[in-house]
Amino acid sequence: MSSFKSLEMAGAVSAYQHVTIKKSLFSTKVIYTPTESQVKPIVLEYTPTEGERVERLLNMPLDQMVADIAENGKPVDCPNGHSRLELCLSDDRQFCALQLFRFADFRYNPVFDARFYEGKDAEAFTKLL
């Protein structure tokens, strides 16, 4: 599991209105304030082909994305992939922040800005895991 501080999208998540960061001597906890649920970072990496599929899925309306995953299965992640999906998901599945990156010029570059989902919309992204 990744640490929150190592995420490229950590700044965007920290600035989100419904997120609180609690720092202690040895840890940083991210809390989704409406439900007081802890938010955990998840990093998934994909091959170029699977990365393109993930990008298409993320650009679909949520109901189409869920239907596509139900029909074709979830994208298969791999170690050291060409595409990197950073997710921050609350323990109660009521909050999700995500951002997709693609490797180019020896670094991961954002494909789109961080996206935030709450409530039932956030639950749809558990299907990607």
N, CA, C and O atoms as a MOPAC input file, in Angstrom:
PM7 MOZYME 1SCF
protein

 N      0.83200 1    -1.17400 1     0.00000 1
 C      0.00000 1     0.00000 1     0.00000 1
 C      0.88200 1     1.24600 1     0.00000 1
 O      1.92600 1     1.27400 1     0.65200 1
 N      0.46800 1     2.25200 1    -0.71800 1
 C      1.20700 1     3.50000 1    -0.81300 1
 C      0.89300 1     4.40600 1     0.36500 1
 O     -0.11700 1     4.23700 1     1.04900 1
 N      1.77000 1     5.36400 1     0.58600 1
 C      1.47500 1     6.37000 1     1.60000 1
 C      0.84800 1     7.57900 1     0.90700 1
 O      1.12700 1     7.84900 1    -0.26200 1
 N      0.01700 1     8.28700 1     1.62300 1
 C     -0.67400 1     9.43700 1     1.06600 1
 C      0.30800 1    10.49700 1     0.59100 1
 O      0.10800 1    11.10800 1    -0.45900 1
 N      1.36800 1    10.71500 1     1.35900 1
 C      2.33900 1    11.76000 1     1.02200 1
 C      3.06000 1    11.49300 1    -0.29600 1
 O      3.55000 1    12.43000 1    -0.92600 1
 N      3.13300 1    10.23400 1    -0.72300 1
 C      3.85600 1     9.91100 1    -1.95300 1
 C      2.99100 1    10.04600 1    -3.20600 1
 O      3.49900 1     9.89000 1    -4.31700 1
 N      1.70700 1    10.33100 1    -3.05500 1
 C      0.82100 1    10.46500 1    -4.20700 1
 C      1.05500 1    11.77900 1    -4.92700 1
 O      1.28100 1    12.81300 1    -4.29900 1
 N      0.99900 1    11.73100 1    -6.25100 1
 C      1.09000 1    12.94100 1    -7.06100 1
 C     -0.11900 1    13.83900 1    -6.80500 1
 O     -0.00600 1    15.06400 1    -6.86400 1
 N     -1.26000 1    13.24400 1    -6.52400 1
 C     -2.49400 1    14.00200 1    -6.34700 1
 C     -2.75900 1    14.39400 1    -4.89600 1
 O     -3.86000 1    14.84600 1    -4.58000 1
 N     -1.79000 1    14.23500 1    -4.01800 1
 C     -1.97900 1    14.52700 1    -2.59100 1
 C     -2.40400 1    15.97300 1    -2.35700 1
 O     -3.25200 1    16.22700 1    -1.50200 1
 N     -1.84600 1    16.90800 1    -3.08300 1
 C     -2.19900 1    18.31900 1    -2.91200 1
 C     -3.64800 1    18.59300 1    -3.24400 1
 O     -4.31800 1    19.34600 1    -2.53800 1
 N     -4.14200 1    17.98400 1    -4.31900 1
 C     -5.53600 1    18.18000 1    -4.72400 1
 C     -6.48600 1    17.57900 1    -3.69200 1
 O     -7.51500 1    18.17800 1    -3.37700 1
 N     -6.15400 1    16.40800 1    -3.16700 1
 C     -7.00700 1    15.77200 1    -2.15800 1
 C     -6.98700 1    16.59600 1    -0.87300 1
 O     -8.02900 1    16.78400 1    -0.24500 1
 N     -5.82100 1    17.08700 1    -0.47800 1
 C     -5.70500 1    17.89400 1     0.73900 1
 C     -6.54700 1    19.16200 1     0.65300 1
 O     -7.07100 1    19.62700 1     1.66500 1
 N     -6.67900 1    19.71900 1    -0.54000 1
 C     -7.42200 1    20.96200 1    -0.72400 1
 C     -8.93300 1    20.74100 1    -0.84100 1
 O     -9.69400 1    21.70700 1    -0.80600 1
 N     -9.38000 1    19.49100 1    -0.97900 1
 C    -10.80700 1    19.22000 1    -1.15100 1
 C    -11.56100 1    19.59000 1     0.11500 1
 O    -11.09300 1    19.32500 1     1.22200 1
 N    -12.72500 1    20.20100 1    -0.04800 1
 C    -13.47600 1    20.76600 1     1.07300 1
 C    -13.95600 1    19.75400 1     2.11100 1
 O    -14.12500 1    20.11700 1     3.27500 1
 N    -14.17900 1    18.50300 1     1.72900 1
 C    -14.69400 1    17.50900 1     2.67600 1
 C    -13.62000 1    16.55700 1     3.19300 1
 O    -13.92600 1    15.46700 1     3.67600 1
 N    -12.37600 1    16.97200 1     3.08800 1
 C    -11.26400 1    16.13700 1     3.54500 1
 C    -10.45300 1    16.90700 1     4.57900 1
 O    -10.16500 1    18.09200 1     4.41300 1
 N    -10.09200 1    16.20600 1     5.65000 1
 C     -9.24500 1    16.76800 1     6.69200 1
 C     -7.99500 1    15.89800 1     6.80500 1
 O     -8.07600 1    14.67100 1     6.75700 1
 N     -6.85700 1    16.53500 1     6.95300 1
 C     -5.59200 1    15.82200 1     7.13000 1
 C     -5.18800 1    15.93700 1     8.59300 1
 O     -5.10200 1    17.03900 1     9.13600 1
 N     -4.93900 1    14.79300 1     9.22900 1
 C     -4.50000 1    14.76800 1    10.62200 1
 C     -3.09300 1    14.18400 1    10.65800 1
 O     -2.87800 1    13.01200 1    10.34900 1
 N     -2.15300 1    15.02300 1    11.03800 1
 C     -0.75100 1    14.59500 1    11.08700 1
 C     -0.33700 1    14.32500 1    12.51800 1
 O     -0.70700 1    15.04500 1    13.44500 1
 N      0.44600 1    13.26200 1    12.67000 1
 C      1.05700 1    12.96800 1    13.95400 1
 C      2.54500 1    12.76300 1    13.69700 1
 O      3.02100 1    12.93900 1    12.57600 1
 N      3.25000 1    12.40100 1    14.71400 1
 C      4.69800 1    12.26800 1    14.59100 1
 C      5.11300 1    11.26200 1    13.51800 1
 O      6.05100 1    11.51000 1    12.76000 1
 N      4.41200 1    10.12600 1    13.45400 1
 C      4.82100 1     9.07500 1    12.53700 1
 C      3.83600 1     8.77600 1    11.41600 1
 O      4.10700 1     7.90800 1    10.58700 1
 N      2.70800 1     9.46400 1    11.36600 1
 C      1.72300 1     9.12300 1    10.34400 1
 C      0.90500 1    10.33600 1     9.90800 1
 O      0.87700 1    11.37300 1    10.57100 1
 N      0.25900 1    10.16500 1     8.79600 1
 C     -0.67500 1    11.15300 1     8.27300 1
 C     -1.97100 1    10.42000 1     7.98800 1
 O     -1.98600 1     9.44700 1     7.23400 1
 N     -3.07100 1    10.88600 1     8.59300 1
 C     -4.37400 1    10.28600 1     8.35300 1
 C     -5.21900 1    11.26000 1     7.55600 1
 O     -5.26000 1    12.45800 1     7.83400 1
 N     -5.88900 1    10.71100 1     6.56100 1
 C     -6.79300 1    11.48800 1     5.73500 1
 C     -8.20200 1    11.06200 1     6.13000 1
 O     -8.51400 1     9.87100 1     6.13700 1
 N     -9.05000 1    12.02900 1     6.45900 1
 C    -10.39500 1    11.74600 1     6.94100 1
 C    -11.41300 1    12.42200 1     6.02600 1
 O    -11.30200 1    13.60800 1     5.71500 1
 N    -12.41100 1    11.63700 1     5.60200 1
 C    -13.55700 1    12.17900 1     4.86500 1
 C    -14.52300 1    12.69200 1     5.92400 1
 O    -15.15700 1    11.89500 1     6.61500 1
 N    -14.64400 1    14.00600 1     6.06200 1
 C    -15.33300 1    14.61200 1     7.20400 1
 C    -16.83300 1    14.33100 1     7.30500 1
 O    -17.31300 1    14.19200 1     8.43000 1
 N    -17.61500 1    14.23700 1     6.22400 1
 C    -19.04700 1    13.97500 1     6.42100 1
 C    -19.34800 1    12.66200 1     7.16200 1
 O    -20.34100 1    12.57500 1     7.88400 1
 N    -18.49900 1    11.64800 1     6.98600 1
 C    -18.74600 1    10.36700 1     7.66300 1
 C    -17.65200 1    10.01300 1     8.67300 1
 O    -17.73000 1     8.98100 1     9.34000 1
 N    -16.63700 1    10.87000 1     8.78300 1
 C    -15.48700 1    10.63300 1     9.66900 1
 C    -14.78000 1     9.31800 1     9.34800 1
 O    -14.21700 1     8.67800 1    10.23600 1
 N    -14.80900 1     8.92600 1     8.09700 1
 C    -14.18800 1     7.68000 1     7.66400 1
 C    -12.76700 1     7.95400 1     7.17800 1
 O    -12.50300 1     8.97600 1     6.54600 1
 N    -11.86500 1     7.03600 1     7.47700 1
 C    -10.48900 1     7.19700 1     7.04200 1
 C    -10.37300 1     6.90100 1     5.54800 1
 O    -11.00900 1     5.98200 1     5.03100 1
 N     -9.55400 1     7.69200 1     4.87000 1
 C     -9.32900 1     7.54900 1     3.43200 1
 C     -7.96800 1     6.89300 1     3.22800 1
 O     -6.96500 1     7.31500 1     3.80400 1
 N     -7.95500 1     5.85400 1     2.39900 1
 C     -6.71100 1     5.11800 1     2.15700 1
 C     -6.28600 1     5.27300 1     0.69800 1
 O     -7.12400 1     5.21500 1    -0.20100 1
 N     -5.00100 1     5.46600 1     0.46300 1
 C     -4.50500 1     5.57300 1    -0.91600 1
 C     -4.29600 1     4.19500 1    -1.53900 1
 O     -3.88400 1     3.24500 1    -0.87300 1
 N     -4.59000 1     4.11400 1    -2.82900 1
 C     -4.37800 1     2.89200 1    -3.60300 1
 C     -3.74200 1     3.31000 1    -4.92100 1
 O     -4.20400 1     4.25500 1    -5.56200 1
 N     -2.69900 1     2.62400 1    -5.32400 1
 C     -2.05000 1     2.90800 1    -6.59800 1
 C     -2.08100 1     1.64100 1    -7.44600 1
 O     -1.62600 1     0.58000 1    -7.01700 1
 N     -2.62100 1     1.76800 1    -8.65000 1
 C     -2.68300 1     0.65300 1    -9.59600 1
 C     -1.94300 1     1.06200 1   -10.86600 1
 O     -2.09300 1     2.18800 1   -11.34000 1
 N     -1.15600 1     0.16200 1   -11.40700 1
 C     -0.42800 1     0.44100 1   -12.64000 1
 C     -0.87300 1    -0.53800 1   -13.71500 1
 O     -1.20200 1    -1.69000 1   -13.43000 1
 N     -0.87900 1    -0.05800 1   -14.96600 1
 C     -1.41200 1    -0.82700 1   -16.08900 1
 C     -0.47900 1    -0.78500 1   -17.28900 1
 O      0.28600 1     0.16200 1   -17.46900 1
 N     -0.55700 1    -1.82800 1   -18.10600 1
 C      0.14700 1    -1.85700 1   -19.38600 1
 C     -0.45800 1    -0.78000 1   -20.28900 1
 O     -1.52500 1    -0.25600 1   -19.97100 1
 N      0.19600 1    -0.43400 1   -21.40900 1
 C     -0.38000 1     0.57900 1   -22.29900 1
 C     -1.80000 1     0.24800 1   -22.76800 1
 O     -2.65300 1     1.13400 1   -22.81900 1
 N     -2.05900 1    -1.01000 1   -23.10800 1
 C     -3.38600 1    -1.39800 1   -23.57900 1
 C     -4.42200 1    -1.26600 1   -22.47000 1
 O     -5.48900 1    -0.68800 1   -22.67900 1
 N     -4.11300 1    -1.79700 1   -21.29800 1
 C     -5.04400 1    -1.70700 1   -20.17500 1
 C     -5.18800 1    -0.25900 1   -19.71000 1
 O     -6.26800 1     0.14100 1   -19.27600 1
 N     -4.12000 1     0.52900 1   -19.79400 1
 C     -4.18700 1     1.93700 1   -19.41800 1
 C     -5.15600 1     2.71200 1   -20.30000 1
 O     -5.89400 1     3.57400 1   -19.82200 1
 N     -5.14700 1     2.39800 1   -21.59200 1
 C     -6.09900 1     3.03800 1   -22.51000 1
 C     -7.52600 1     2.63200 1   -22.16000 1
 O     -8.44400 1     3.44800 1   -22.23400 1
 N     -7.70900 1     1.37700 1   -21.78100 1
 C     -9.04700 1     0.91500 1   -21.38300 1
 C     -9.50500 1     1.63500 1   -20.11900 1
 O    -10.66000 1     2.04800 1   -20.02200 1
 N     -8.60000 1     1.78600 1   -19.15100 1
 C     -8.94200 1     2.50100 1   -17.92200 1
 C     -9.33900 1     3.94100 1   -18.24100 1
 O    -10.30900 1     4.45900 1   -17.68700 1
 N     -8.59400 1     4.57900 1   -19.12700 1
 C     -8.92800 1     5.96200 1   -19.51200 1
 C    -10.31700 1     6.02700 1   -20.14900 1
 O    -11.10400 1     6.92100 1   -19.83700 1
 N    -10.61600 1     5.07900 1   -21.04000 1
 C    -11.95700 1     5.04600 1   -21.65700 1
 C    -13.03400 1     4.83700 1   -20.60000 1
 O    -14.07600 1     5.49200 1   -20.62600 1
 N    -12.77500 1     3.91400 1   -19.66400 1
 C    -13.74600 1     3.65200 1   -18.60100 1
 C    -14.00700 1     4.89900 1   -17.76200 1
 O    -15.15400 1     5.21300 1   -17.44400 1
 N    -12.94500 1     5.60200 1   -17.40900 1
 C    -13.08800 1     6.77200 1   -16.55400 1
 C    -13.76400 1     7.94100 1   -17.25900 1
 O    -14.27800 1     8.84800 1   -16.60400 1
 N    -13.76700 1     7.92400 1   -18.57700 1
 C    -14.43600 1     8.98400 1   -19.32900 1
 C    -15.88400 1     8.63700 1   -19.67400 1
 O    -16.58500 1     9.44700 1   -20.28100 1
 N    -16.33400 1     7.44200 1   -19.29400 1
 C    -17.72600 1     7.03500 1   -19.50900 1
 C    -18.59500 1     7.55000 1   -18.36200 1
 O    -18.09000 1     7.82900 1   -17.27500 1
 N    -19.90200 1     7.67500 1   -18.60400 1
 C    -20.80900 1     7.89400 1   -17.46700 1
 C    -20.70400 1     6.70100 1   -16.51200 1
 O    -20.41400 1     5.58500 1   -16.94400 1
 N    -20.93700 1     6.93100 1   -15.22300 1
 C    -20.72600 1     5.89000 1   -14.21300 1
 C    -21.50700 1     4.61100 1   -14.47800 1
 O    -20.97700 1     3.51600 1   -14.29500 1
 N    -22.76500 1     4.73500 1   -14.90900 1
 C    -23.55500 1     3.52400 1   -15.14000 1
 C    -23.00100 1     2.70600 1   -16.30200 1
 O    -23.03400 1     1.47600 1   -16.26200 1
 N    -22.49300 1     3.37500 1   -17.33700 1
 C    -21.86800 1     2.65800 1   -18.45900 1
 C    -20.56700 1     2.00100 1   -18.01600 1
 O    -20.26400 1     0.88300 1   -18.43300 1
 N    -19.78800 1     2.69100 1   -17.16700 1
 C    -18.53100 1     2.13500 1   -16.67900 1
 C    -18.80000 1     0.84100 1   -15.90300 1
 O    -18.11900 1    -0.16200 1   -16.11400 1
 N    -19.78200 1     0.86500 1   -15.01600 1
 C    -20.11800 1    -0.32000 1   -14.22100 1
 C    -20.58400 1    -1.44700 1   -15.13200 1
 O    -20.20700 1    -2.60100 1   -14.92700 1
 N    -21.40100 1    -1.12900 1   -16.13900 1
 C    -21.89100 1    -2.15000 1   -17.07300 1
 C    -20.74400 1    -2.74600 1   -17.87600 1
 O    -20.70400 1    -3.95800 1   -18.08600 1
 N    -19.81000 1    -1.91100 1   -18.32800 1
 C    -18.66400 1    -2.39600 1   -19.10400 1
 C    -17.79600 1    -3.32600 1   -18.26300 1
 O    -17.35200 1    -4.36500 1   -18.75100 1
 N    -17.55100 1    -2.96500 1   -17.01100 1
 C    -16.73400 1    -3.80800 1   -16.13200 1
 C    -17.45100 1    -5.12200 1   -15.84100 1
 O    -16.81500 1    -6.17400 1   -15.77800 1
 N    -18.76900 1    -5.06900 1   -15.66400 1
 C    -19.54400 1    -6.29900 1   -15.42400 1
 C    -19.47900 1    -7.22300 1   -16.63400 1
 O    -19.43000 1    -8.44400 1   -16.48400 1
 N    -19.47900 1    -6.64300 1   -17.83200 1
 C    -19.46200 1    -7.43600 1   -19.05700 1
 C    -18.06400 1    -7.93600 1   -19.42400 1
 O    -17.90300 1    -9.09400 1   -19.81100 1
 N    -17.05400 1    -7.07400 1   -19.30600 1
 C    -15.70100 1    -7.39900 1   -19.77800 1
 C    -14.69300 1    -7.66400 1   -18.67400 1
 O    -13.54100 1    -7.99000 1   -18.96200 1
 N    -15.09600 1    -7.53300 1   -17.42900 1
 C    -14.16800 1    -7.73700 1   -16.31800 1
 C    -13.41200 1    -6.45600 1   -16.00800 1
 O    -13.38700 1    -5.51700 1   -16.80400 1
 N    -12.79600 1    -6.43800 1   -14.82800 1
 C    -12.05300 1    -5.25000 1   -14.42900 1
 C    -10.70200 1    -5.20700 1   -15.14400 1
 O    -10.18300 1    -6.24600 1   -15.54900 1
 N    -10.13600 1    -4.01800 1   -15.29900 1
 C     -8.81100 1    -3.91100 1   -15.91600 1
 C     -7.76800 1    -4.65600 1   -15.07300 1
 O     -7.83200 1    -4.65800 1   -13.84400 1
 N     -6.82700 1    -5.27300 1   -15.74200 1
 C     -5.79900 1    -6.06200 1   -15.06100 1
 C     -4.58500 1    -5.18200 1   -14.81100 1
 O     -3.97800 1    -4.66500 1   -15.74900 1
 N     -4.23500 1    -5.01300 1   -13.53600 1
 C     -3.07200 1    -4.18800 1   -13.21400 1
 C     -1.79900 1    -5.02700 1   -13.25900 1
 O     -1.84400 1    -6.25700 1   -13.23200 1
 N     -0.67600 1    -4.34000 1   -13.32800 1
 C      0.62500 1    -5.00200 1   -13.39700 1
 C      1.63700 1    -4.15100 1   -12.63800 1
 O      1.39400 1    -2.96500 1   -12.41500 1
 N      2.76100 1    -4.72600 1   -12.23900 1
 C      3.79900 1    -3.92000 1   -11.59300 1
 C      4.52800 1    -3.07400 1   -12.64100 1
 O      4.74800 1    -3.52100 1   -13.76700 1
 N      4.89300 1    -1.87100 1   -12.26500 1
 C      5.68300 1    -0.97900 1   -13.12900 1
 C      5.02500 1    -0.74800 1   -14.48300 1
 O      5.65400 1    -0.94300 1   -15.52300 1
 N      3.80000 1    -0.34500 1   -14.47500 1
 C      3.06100 1    -0.13400 1   -15.71200 1
 C      3.29600 1     1.21700 1   -16.34500 1
 O      3.92000 1     2.10300 1   -15.76000 1
 N      2.78400 1     1.35400 1   -17.54600 1
 C      2.89100 1     2.57800 1   -18.34200 1
 C      1.87900 1     3.62700 1   -17.86800 1
 O      2.13300 1     4.82700 1   -17.97100 1
 N      0.74700 1     3.17700 1   -17.35300 1
 C     -0.28500 1     4.05800 1   -16.81300 1
 C     -0.41500 1     3.79300 1   -15.31900 1
 O     -0.26900 1     2.66400 1   -14.85100 1
 N     -0.69200 1     4.86200 1   -14.58700 1
 C     -0.77800 1     4.76400 1   -13.12400 1
 C     -2.08000 1     5.43200 1   -12.68000 1
 O     -2.33300 1     6.59200 1   -13.00600 1
 N     -2.89500 1     4.70000 1   -11.94300 1
 C     -4.13600 1     5.23000 1   -11.40400 1
 C     -3.97500 1     5.39200 1    -9.90000 1
 O     -3.74900 1     4.41900 1    -9.18000 1
 N     -4.09200 1     6.62500 1    -9.43700 1
 C     -4.05000 1     6.89500 1    -8.01100 1
 C     -5.47700 1     7.08700 1    -7.52100 1
 O     -6.22900 1     7.90300 1    -8.05400 1
 N     -5.83400 1     6.32400 1    -6.50400 1
 C     -7.16800 1     6.39700 1    -5.90400 1
 C     -7.02900 1     6.68300 1    -4.41500 1
 O     -6.11500 1     6.18400 1    -3.75800 1
 N     -7.93000 1     7.47700 1    -3.90100 1
 C     -8.07900 1     7.64100 1    -2.46100 1
 C     -9.51500 1     7.25600 1    -2.17000 1
 O    -10.44600 1     7.92100 1    -2.62500 1
 N     -9.70100 1     6.18600 1    -1.41700 1
 C    -11.02600 1     5.63200 1    -1.17600 1
 C    -11.27400 1     5.54000 1     0.32200 1
 O    -10.45000 1     5.00900 1     1.06600 1
 N    -12.42300 1     6.06500 1     0.75900 1
 C    -12.75100 1     6.01200 1     2.19000 1
 C    -13.15100 1     4.59200 1     2.58000 1
 O    -13.63400 1     3.81900 1     1.75200 1
 N    -12.94400 1     4.26600 1     3.84000 1
 C    -13.26600 1     2.92600 1     4.33900 1
 C    -14.73800 1     2.57800 1     4.15800 1
 O    -15.07900 1     1.41500 1     3.94000 1
 N    -15.61300 1     3.57900 1     4.24500 1
 C    -17.04500 1     3.32100 1     4.08600 1
 C    -17.51600 1     3.42100 1     2.63200 1
 O    -18.70900 1     3.30200 1     2.35200 1
 N    -16.58400 1     3.63700 1     1.72200 1
 C    -16.85200 1     3.70300 1     0.27600 1
 C    -17.77800 1     4.86500 1    -0.11200 1
 O    -18.46700 1     4.79400 1    -1.12900 1
 N    -17.79600 1     5.92500 1     0.69000 1
 C    -18.63900 1     7.08500 1     0.39800 1
 C    -17.86300 1     8.23600 1    -0.21500 1
 O    -18.45100 1     9.26400 1    -0.55200 1
 N    -16.54500 1     8.08400 1    -0.36700 1
 C    -15.70500 1     9.11200 1    -0.97300 1
 C    -14.63200 1     8.44900 1    -1.81400 1
 O    -14.02600 1     7.45500 1    -1.41300 1
 N    -14.40800 1     9.01800 1    -2.99000 1
 C    -13.34400 1     8.53500 1    -3.86800 1
 C    -12.74400 1     9.72500 1    -4.61200 1
 O    -13.46400 1    10.55100 1    -5.17300 1
 N    -11.43400 1     9.79700 1    -4.60800 1
 C    -10.70900 1    10.75800 1    -5.42600 1
 C     -9.79800 1     9.93600 1    -6.32500 1
 O     -9.22500 1     8.94000 1    -5.88300 1
 N     -9.66000 1    10.34100 1    -7.57400 1
 C     -8.80000 1     9.57500 1    -8.46600 1
 C     -8.16700 1    10.47300 1    -9.50800 1
 O     -8.68900 1    11.53400 1    -9.85300 1
 N     -7.03100 1    10.01800 1    -9.99800 1
 C     -6.34500 1    10.70400 1   -11.08600 1
 C     -5.51000 1     9.67800 1   -11.84400 1
 O     -4.85000 1     8.82600 1   -11.25000 1
 N     -5.55600 1     9.78000 1   -13.15500 1
 C     -4.82100 1     8.86500 1   -14.03400 1
 C     -3.58200 1     9.57300 1   -14.56100 1
 O     -3.63500 1    10.74600 1   -14.93000 1
 N     -2.46600 1     8.85300 1   -14.59400 1
 C     -1.19400 1     9.37100 1   -15.09100 1
 C     -0.65800 1     8.43300 1   -16.16300 1
 O     -0.94000 1     7.23500 1   -16.14400 1
 N      0.11200 1     8.97600 1   -17.09500 1
 C      0.76000 1     8.17500 1   -18.13100 1
 C      2.25300 1     8.50100 1   -18.10600 1
 O      2.64300 1     9.66100 1   -17.97700 1
 N      3.07400 1     7.46900 1   -18.23200 1
 C      4.52100 1     7.64600 1   -18.17800 1
 C      5.04300 1     8.18200 1   -19.50800 1
 O      4.82100 1     7.58700 1   -20.56300 1
 N      5.73300 1     9.30400 1   -19.43900 1
 C      6.37800 1     9.90000 1   -20.61700 1
 C      7.47600 1    10.83200 1   -20.12800 1
 O      7.33700 1    11.47000 1   -19.08500 1
 N      8.55100 1    10.90900 1   -20.87000 1
 C      9.67800 1    11.78100 1   -20.51200 1
 C     10.20300 1    11.48900 1   -19.10300 1
 O     10.53300 1    12.40600 1   -18.35100 1
 N     10.27400 1    10.21300 1   -18.76100 1
 C     10.83600 1     9.72500 1   -17.50100 1
 C     10.05900 1    10.16500 1   -16.26400 1
 O     10.62600 1    10.25200 1   -15.17500 1
 N      8.74900 1    10.44400 1   -16.42600 1
 C      7.92100 1    10.76100 1   -15.27700 1
 C      6.46300 1    10.48200 1   -15.61100 1
 O      6.09100 1    10.36600 1   -16.77900 1
 N      5.64400 1    10.37600 1   -14.57000 1
 C      4.20300 1    10.19700 1   -14.76300 1
 C      3.54900 1    11.57300 1   -14.91500 1
 O      3.65400 1    12.42700 1   -14.03500 1
 N      2.87700 1    11.76400 1   -16.04300 1
 C      2.19000 1    13.02000 1   -16.33600 1
 C      0.68300 1    12.80900 1   -16.23400 1
 O      0.17800 1    11.77400 1   -16.66800 1
 N     -0.04500 1    13.77400 1   -15.66600 1
 C     -1.49500 1    13.60000 1   -15.51400 1
 C     -2.20900 1    13.55800 1   -16.86100 1
 O     -1.91400 1    14.34100 1   -17.76400 1
 N     -3.15000 1    12.63300 1   -16.97400 1
 C     -4.00500 1    12.54000 1   -18.15700 1
 C     -5.16400 1    13.52100 1   -17.99400 1
 O     -5.61500 1    14.12600 1   -18.96700 1
 N     -5.64600 1    13.67600 1   -16.75000 1
 C     -6.69100 1    14.64800 1   -16.42800 1
 C     -6.52400 1    15.07300 1   -14.97600 1
 O     -5.80800 1    14.42600 1   -14.21200 1
 N     -7.18500 1    16.15800 1   -14.59900 1
 C     -7.12700 1    16.64100 1   -13.21900 1
 C     -7.79200 1    15.64800 1   -12.27500 1
 O     -8.55800 1    14.78200 1   -12.69900 1
 N     -7.48700 1    15.78800 1   -10.99200 1
 C     -8.09500 1    14.91600 1    -9.98200 1
 C     -9.61000 1    15.04900 1   -10.02900 1
 O    -10.14700 1    16.14400 1   -10.19600 1
 N    -10.28600 1    13.91900 1    -9.88100 1
 C    -11.74600 1    13.87600 1    -9.87300 1
 C    -12.20100 1    13.38000 1    -8.50900 1
 O    -11.55800 1    12.53100 1    -7.89200 1
 N    -13.32800 1    13.92900 1    -8.04800 1
 C    -13.85000 1    13.59700 1    -6.72400 1
 C    -15.28600 1    13.11400 1    -6.85000 1
 O    -16.09000 1    13.69000 1    -7.58300 1
 N    -15.59500 1    12.04200 1    -6.11700 1
 C    -16.94100 1    11.45500 1    -6.13100 1
 C    -17.35100 1    11.17000 1    -4.69800 1
 O    -16.53100 1    10.77800 1    -3.86800 1
 N    -18.63300 1    11.37100 1    -4.41900 1
 C    -19.15300 1    11.11900 1    -3.08000 1
 C    -20.42700 1    10.29800 1    -3.16400 1
 O    -21.08600 1    10.26100 1    -4.20400 1
 N    -20.77100 1     9.64200 1    -2.06600 1
 C    -22.01300 1     8.87700 1    -1.98100 1
 C    -22.02500 1     7.66600 1    -2.90000 1
 O    -21.02400 1     6.96200 1    -3.03500 1
 N    -23.17300 1     7.43300 1    -3.53000 1
 C    -23.34800 1     6.26800 1    -4.41300 1
 C    -22.38900 1     6.30000 1    -5.60200 1
 O    -21.96700 1     5.24900 1    -6.08300 1
 N    -22.04100 1     7.50000 1    -6.07900 1
 C    -21.10900 1     7.60600 1    -7.19700 1
 C    -19.73800 1     7.03200 1    -6.83700 1
 O    -19.07900 1     6.42100 1    -7.67800 1
 N    -19.30800 1     7.23000 1    -5.58400 1
 C    -18.00800 1     6.72100 1    -5.16000 1
 C    -17.97300 1     5.20300 1    -5.13100 1
 O    -16.93200 1     4.60300 1    -5.39700 1
 N    -19.08300 1     4.58200 1    -4.81400 1
 C    -19.13600 1     3.11500 1    -4.73500 1
 C    -18.82700 1     2.45100 1    -6.08100 1
 O    -18.32800 1     1.32600 1    -6.11500 1
 N    -19.11800 1     3.13100 1    -7.17000 1
 C    -18.86300 1     2.55700 1    -8.49500 1
 C    -17.38300 1     2.27000 1    -8.72300 1
 O    -17.04000 1     1.34400 1    -9.45800 1
 N    -16.51500 1     3.04200 1    -8.10900 1
 C    -15.08700 1     2.87400 1    -8.35800 1
 C    -14.47900 1     1.68700 1    -7.61500 1
 O    -13.33900 1     1.30900 1    -7.88400 1
 N    -15.22400 1     1.10200 1    -6.69100 1
 C    -14.73000 1    -0.11700 1    -6.05200 1
 C    -14.68900 1    -1.25700 1    -7.07200 1
 O    -13.98200 1    -2.24300 1    -6.86200 1
 N    -15.42700 1    -1.13700 1    -8.15600 1
 C    -15.41500 1    -2.16700 1    -9.20500 1
 C    -14.08000 1    -2.19600 1    -9.95600 1
 O    -13.73400 1    -3.21100 1   -10.56100 1
 N    -13.32500 1    -1.08400 1    -9.92100 1
 C    -12.02000 1    -1.04800 1   -10.57600 1
 C    -10.96600 1    -1.82500 1    -9.79400 1
 O     -9.92400 1    -2.18900 1   -10.34000 1
 N    -11.23500 1    -2.07600 1    -8.52700 1
 C    -10.21900 1    -2.70200 1    -7.65600 1
 C    -10.27300 1    -4.20600 1    -7.71100 1
 O     -9.48900 1    -4.87700 1    -7.04000 1

